Short mmCIF file of C-alpha atoms in Angstrom, two decimals:
data_model
loop_
_atom_site.label_atom_id
_atom_site.label_comp_id
_atom_site.label_asym_id
_atom_site.label_seq_id
_atom_site.Cartn_x
_atom_site.Cartn_y
_atom_site.Cartn_z
CA MET A 1 236.44 54.15 90.25
CA LEU A 2 233.44 54.69 88.00
CA SER A 3 232.30 58.22 87.27
CA ALA A 4 229.92 59.95 84.88
CA SER A 5 229.37 63.45 83.55
CA PRO A 6 226.22 65.26 84.74
CA PRO A 7 223.13 63.91 82.94
CA ASP A 8 221.39 65.94 80.23
CA ARG A 9 217.71 65.79 79.29
CA PHE A 10 217.70 64.04 75.92
CA ILE A 11 214.33 62.85 74.58
CA SER A 12 211.56 64.88 76.17
CA SER A 13 207.97 65.87 75.45
CA THR A 14 204.71 66.46 77.31
CA ARG A 15 203.96 62.74 76.90
CA MET A 16 205.49 59.53 78.28
CA GLU A 17 208.88 58.56 76.83
CA SER A 18 210.35 55.26 78.02
CA GLY A 19 212.01 51.99 77.07
CA PRO A 20 215.11 53.40 75.32
CA GLN A 21 217.47 51.00 73.55
CA VAL A 22 220.61 52.00 71.61
CA SER A 23 221.36 50.24 68.31
CA PRO A 24 224.42 47.96 68.29
CA ASP A 25 226.49 50.49 66.32
CA GLY A 26 225.37 53.35 68.56
CA SER A 27 223.88 55.37 65.70
CA LYS A 28 220.16 55.15 66.55
CA ILE A 29 217.82 54.88 69.52
CA ALA A 30 214.50 53.05 69.64
CA PHE A 31 212.01 53.90 72.38
CA GLU A 32 208.32 53.90 73.24
CA SER A 33 206.25 57.06 73.39
CA THR A 34 202.65 58.20 73.79
CA ARG A 35 203.19 61.38 71.77
CA SER A 36 200.86 60.05 69.05
CA GLY A 37 198.07 59.39 71.58
CA ALA A 38 198.93 55.74 72.33
CA TYR A 39 202.10 53.87 73.17
CA GLU A 40 204.01 53.23 69.92
CA VAL A 41 207.60 52.42 68.95
CA TRP A 42 209.65 55.37 67.72
CA MET A 43 213.22 55.76 66.51
CA CYS A 44 215.71 58.62 66.20
CA ARG A 45 219.39 59.22 65.58
CA SER A 46 221.80 59.12 68.50
CA ASP A 47 221.64 62.93 68.77
CA GLY A 48 217.81 62.87 68.97
CA SER A 49 217.22 64.08 65.40
CA ASP A 50 215.20 62.48 62.56
CA LEU A 51 212.38 61.21 64.77
CA ILE A 52 210.34 58.46 63.08
CA GLN A 53 207.25 56.59 64.27
CA LEU A 54 207.79 52.90 63.44
CA THR A 55 204.49 51.35 64.59
CA HIS A 56 200.89 52.48 64.16
CA PHE A 57 198.89 49.95 66.19
CA ASN A 58 197.01 52.60 68.20
CA SER A 59 197.38 50.29 71.17
CA VAL A 60 199.82 49.59 74.01
CA THR A 61 203.00 48.86 72.06
CA GLY A 62 206.57 49.06 73.30
CA THR A 63 209.74 47.60 74.85
CA PRO A 64 211.66 47.77 71.54
CA ARG A 65 214.88 45.69 71.38
CA TRP A 66 217.46 45.72 68.57
CA SER A 67 218.70 42.59 66.84
CA PRO A 68 222.50 42.10 67.07
CA ASP A 69 222.96 43.19 63.43
CA GLY A 70 220.77 46.26 63.92
CA GLN A 71 218.46 45.27 61.07
CA GLN A 72 215.37 44.41 63.11
CA ILE A 73 213.56 45.57 66.23
CA ALA A 74 211.48 43.20 68.35
CA PHE A 75 208.67 44.62 70.49
CA ASP A 76 205.40 43.67 72.16
CA SER A 77 201.90 44.94 71.44
CA ALA A 78 198.40 44.42 72.80
CA SER A 79 196.84 45.25 69.44
CA GLY A 80 195.17 41.83 69.17
CA GLY A 81 193.63 41.80 72.65
CA ASN A 82 196.27 39.68 74.34
CA VAL A 83 199.89 40.82 74.11
CA ASP A 84 202.16 39.28 71.44
CA ILE A 85 205.73 39.61 70.22
CA PHE A 86 206.37 41.30 66.86
CA SER A 87 209.41 42.34 64.86
CA ILE A 88 209.88 45.09 62.29
CA ASP A 89 212.71 46.11 59.99
CA SER A 90 214.62 49.00 61.51
CA GLN A 91 214.18 50.86 58.21
CA GLY A 92 210.40 50.58 58.59
CA GLY A 93 207.75 48.45 56.94
CA SER A 94 205.04 46.07 58.08
CA PRO A 95 205.43 44.40 61.49
CA ARG A 96 205.58 40.60 61.66
CA ARG A 97 203.69 38.79 64.43
CA LEU A 98 205.89 36.10 66.00
CA THR A 99 203.67 34.64 68.74
CA THR A 100 200.10 33.40 68.42
CA GLU A 101 199.36 31.75 71.78
CA PRO A 102 196.13 32.76 73.64
CA SER A 103 198.28 34.17 76.45
CA HIS A 104 200.40 37.25 77.08
CA GLU A 105 203.91 37.33 75.56
CA VAL A 106 205.88 40.43 76.52
CA VAL A 107 209.29 42.13 76.87
CA PRO A 108 211.39 40.55 74.08
CA SER A 109 215.18 40.54 73.73
CA TRP A 110 217.63 38.91 71.32
CA SER A 111 220.30 36.31 71.95
CA GLY A 112 223.84 37.39 71.10
CA HIS A 113 223.91 35.49 67.80
CA GLY A 114 220.40 36.62 66.85
CA ARG A 115 218.90 33.14 66.45
CA TRP A 116 216.67 33.36 69.52
CA ILE A 117 214.27 35.90 71.00
CA TYR A 118 213.70 35.73 74.75
CA PHE A 119 210.35 36.85 76.14
CA ALA A 120 208.09 36.47 79.17
CA SER A 121 204.87 34.47 78.96
CA ASN A 122 202.09 33.35 81.28
CA ARG A 123 201.08 30.45 79.01
CA THR A 124 201.71 27.90 81.80
CA GLY A 125 199.74 29.89 84.37
CA SER A 126 202.72 31.79 85.83
CA GLY A 127 205.15 34.31 84.39
CA GLN A 128 208.28 32.62 83.04
CA VAL A 129 211.05 33.41 80.57
CA TRP A 130 210.84 31.55 77.26
CA LYS A 131 212.83 31.68 74.03
CA MET A 132 211.80 31.11 70.43
CA PRO A 133 213.53 31.16 67.02
CA SER A 134 213.82 34.78 65.89
CA THR A 135 212.02 33.87 62.66
CA GLY A 136 209.11 32.36 64.60
CA GLY A 137 208.33 28.83 65.70
CA PRO A 138 207.88 26.68 68.83
CA ALA A 139 209.15 28.22 72.07
CA VAL A 140 211.27 26.62 74.80
CA GLN A 141 210.77 27.41 78.50
CA VAL A 142 213.90 28.87 80.16
CA THR A 143 212.92 29.57 83.80
CA ARG A 144 210.87 27.48 86.23
CA HIS A 145 210.66 29.69 89.33
CA GLY A 146 209.42 32.91 87.80
CA GLY A 147 210.94 35.28 85.27
CA PHE A 148 210.04 38.39 83.36
CA ALA A 149 212.46 40.76 81.60
CA ALA A 150 215.48 38.80 80.35
CA PHE A 151 218.77 39.58 78.59
CA GLU A 152 221.55 37.25 77.53
CA SER A 153 225.03 38.14 78.80
CA PRO A 154 227.48 39.48 76.18
CA ASP A 155 229.54 36.27 76.38
CA GLY A 156 226.42 34.14 75.84
CA ARG A 157 226.96 32.09 79.01
CA PHE A 158 223.99 33.28 81.08
CA VAL A 159 220.49 34.65 80.85
CA TYR A 160 219.88 37.44 83.37
CA TYR A 161 216.33 38.30 84.36
CA ALA A 162 214.09 40.09 86.82
CA LYS A 163 210.93 38.53 88.18
CA GLY A 164 208.29 41.12 87.43
CA LEU A 165 206.28 43.55 89.52
CA THR A 166 206.25 42.02 92.99
CA VAL A 167 209.52 40.10 93.42
CA PRO A 168 212.75 42.06 94.06
CA GLY A 169 216.20 41.07 92.81
CA LEU A 170 218.02 40.16 89.63
CA TRP A 171 218.72 36.54 88.75
CA ARG A 172 220.62 34.47 86.22
CA ILE A 173 220.58 30.95 84.79
CA PRO A 174 223.07 29.27 82.39
CA THR A 175 221.95 29.47 78.77
CA ASN A 176 222.35 25.70 78.45
CA GLY A 177 220.22 25.06 81.53
CA GLY A 178 220.84 24.70 85.25
CA GLU A 179 219.88 26.24 88.57
CA GLU A 180 219.05 29.91 88.95
CA VAL A 181 221.16 32.17 91.19
CA GLU A 182 220.25 35.56 92.62
CA VAL A 183 222.86 38.12 91.53
CA ILE A 184 221.55 41.43 92.92
CA SER A 185 219.11 41.47 95.82
CA SER A 186 218.71 45.25 96.04
CA LEU A 187 216.88 45.75 92.72
CA GLU A 188 213.52 46.96 94.02
CA ALA A 189 210.36 45.11 93.04
CA GLY A 190 208.55 46.82 90.17
CA TYR A 191 211.73 48.15 88.53
CA TRP A 192 212.14 45.13 86.26
CA GLY A 193 213.28 47.31 83.36
CA TYR A 194 215.97 49.35 85.14
CA TRP A 195 219.10 47.27 84.63
CA ALA A 196 221.54 46.47 81.82
CA VAL A 197 224.20 43.76 81.65
CA VAL A 198 227.57 44.60 80.05
CA ASP A 199 230.86 42.71 79.66
CA ASN A 200 232.09 43.07 83.22
CA GLY A 201 229.01 43.87 85.25
CA ILE A 202 225.49 45.20 85.57
CA TYR A 203 224.20 48.76 85.71
CA TYR A 204 220.97 49.03 87.69
CA LEU A 205 218.69 51.33 89.65
CA ASP A 206 219.65 51.37 93.32
CA THR A 207 216.92 52.74 95.61
CA THR A 208 218.38 51.67 98.97
CA THR A 209 218.96 55.35 99.83
CA LYS A 210 218.65 58.19 97.32
CA PRO A 211 217.77 56.73 93.88
CA ALA A 212 220.92 56.28 91.80
CA ILE A 213 222.39 54.36 88.91
CA ALA A 214 224.81 51.83 90.39
CA PHE A 215 227.28 49.35 88.91
CA PHE A 216 227.68 45.79 90.18
CA ASP A 217 231.04 44.22 89.28
CA LEU A 218 230.52 40.55 88.40
CA THR A 219 234.13 39.69 89.31
CA THR A 220 234.53 41.45 92.67
CA HIS A 221 230.81 41.53 93.57
CA ARG A 222 231.30 45.14 94.65
CA THR A 223 228.69 47.83 93.99
CA THR A 224 229.61 51.41 93.02
CA ARG A 225 227.15 54.30 92.83
CA VAL A 226 227.74 55.99 89.46
CA PHE A 227 225.42 59.02 89.76
CA ASP A 228 222.33 60.10 91.68
CA LEU A 229 218.97 60.72 90.02
CA GLU A 230 216.99 63.91 90.38
CA ASN A 231 213.66 62.07 90.60
CA ARG A 232 212.55 58.52 91.25
CA PRO A 233 211.69 56.72 87.97
CA ALA A 234 208.21 55.42 87.26
CA ARG A 235 207.67 51.75 88.08
CA GLU A 236 206.49 48.96 85.82
CA GLY A 237 208.36 49.93 82.68
CA ALA A 238 211.68 49.63 80.88
CA GLY A 239 213.88 52.59 81.68
CA LEU A 240 217.62 51.90 81.47
CA ALA A 241 219.98 51.21 78.57
CA VAL A 242 223.77 51.19 78.28
CA SER A 243 225.67 51.55 75.01
CA SER A 244 229.19 50.11 75.18
CA SER A 245 229.93 51.47 71.70
CA THR A 246 229.26 55.09 72.73
CA GLY A 247 229.88 54.95 76.48
CA THR A 248 226.39 56.31 77.07
CA ILE A 249 223.75 55.52 79.68
CA LEU A 250 220.13 56.30 78.86
CA TYR A 251 217.52 56.30 81.59
CA THR A 252 214.01 57.58 82.15
CA GLN A 253 212.72 59.47 85.15
CA LEU A 254 209.32 60.78 86.11
CA ASP A 255 209.50 64.58 85.85
CA SER A 256 205.79 65.41 86.09
CA LEU A 257 202.28 64.00 85.91
CA SER A 258 199.59 65.73 83.88
CA SER A 259 196.34 65.08 82.06
CA ASP A 260 194.33 66.65 79.25
CA ILE A 261 190.64 67.51 78.88
CA ILE A 262 189.35 66.51 75.46
CA LEU A 263 186.08 67.73 73.92
CA VAL A 264 184.17 65.24 71.75
CA GLU A 265 181.50 66.90 69.59
CA ASN A 266 178.35 65.26 68.21
CA PHE A 267 178.71 62.33 70.65
CA ARG A 268 175.91 59.72 70.53
#
C-alpha cells in the first residue's frame, strides 16, 4: 500500500510559484515564479538553496521541462506576442526559440531519448499535441481528437496527455501512432498539469471527494489515495512533479490570494 510522509512547505513566497520539475538526477528543481514581477523560469538546488532566475523575458514564461540528460530546459513564453517554445542551457545563457508559427505553441516536454520535444499547438484551428526535433525543425501532429499537456511514458511506448481546460480525463496514444484510449476519467477538467507518469503508474490530483494526490496502477487499474491536500490547487497551470530518483512528490496549492497597490509618479 502506498504511503507518504506529511508534506512540508518547500518553495514559498508572497508571489505565485508553480510548474515544478525535478532534474533527472534529482539535484535541481526548475519552476515558474512571479517573484520578479512577471512569470519567469527559475531554478534551485533540491534543498531550495541557490535560487537563480534563468529567463528575463518580462512576459508570461513558464512550464519548464528538463531534457533527459539534464543539460537543457524547454519552456514556453509569450514574449513575442503569440506563445512559442524555447530552450535554454540549464547552466544559463541565451534562450533559443524553437517554434516560429503564427499560432500558440505551449507546454513542452521531452521524449525519453531527447530527440523530440512534445508540445500543444492550435495551428490547425484546434488544440492538439505535436512533436518536433529538439534542435528545431518541422513538427509532426500526434493527436487528432484534442490534446494539450503531454508526456512520454518512461518505456517510450505511449504518449500520455490531458485535453486542456474544459475536457476531463487523461488519455494515451502509442508513440508510433494508433487510436487514443482514456486512462483516467476522474482527472478534473482544468487540472491539465496535475499528473505525472512513472514506471508503473500515474500520480494525479483526485478531486472526487476531498482533494488528494492519488496513484493509478497501470497494471491492476486500481487507484490508491496517497495523501490529502490542505487546500485545492489553482486551476489552469502545471502543479505536480514526481522524482523517481529521490522518491519525492512536488505539488503546488493555493494558500492565499492577494494584490498590491503600486504608485506610479510623474505619469503622463
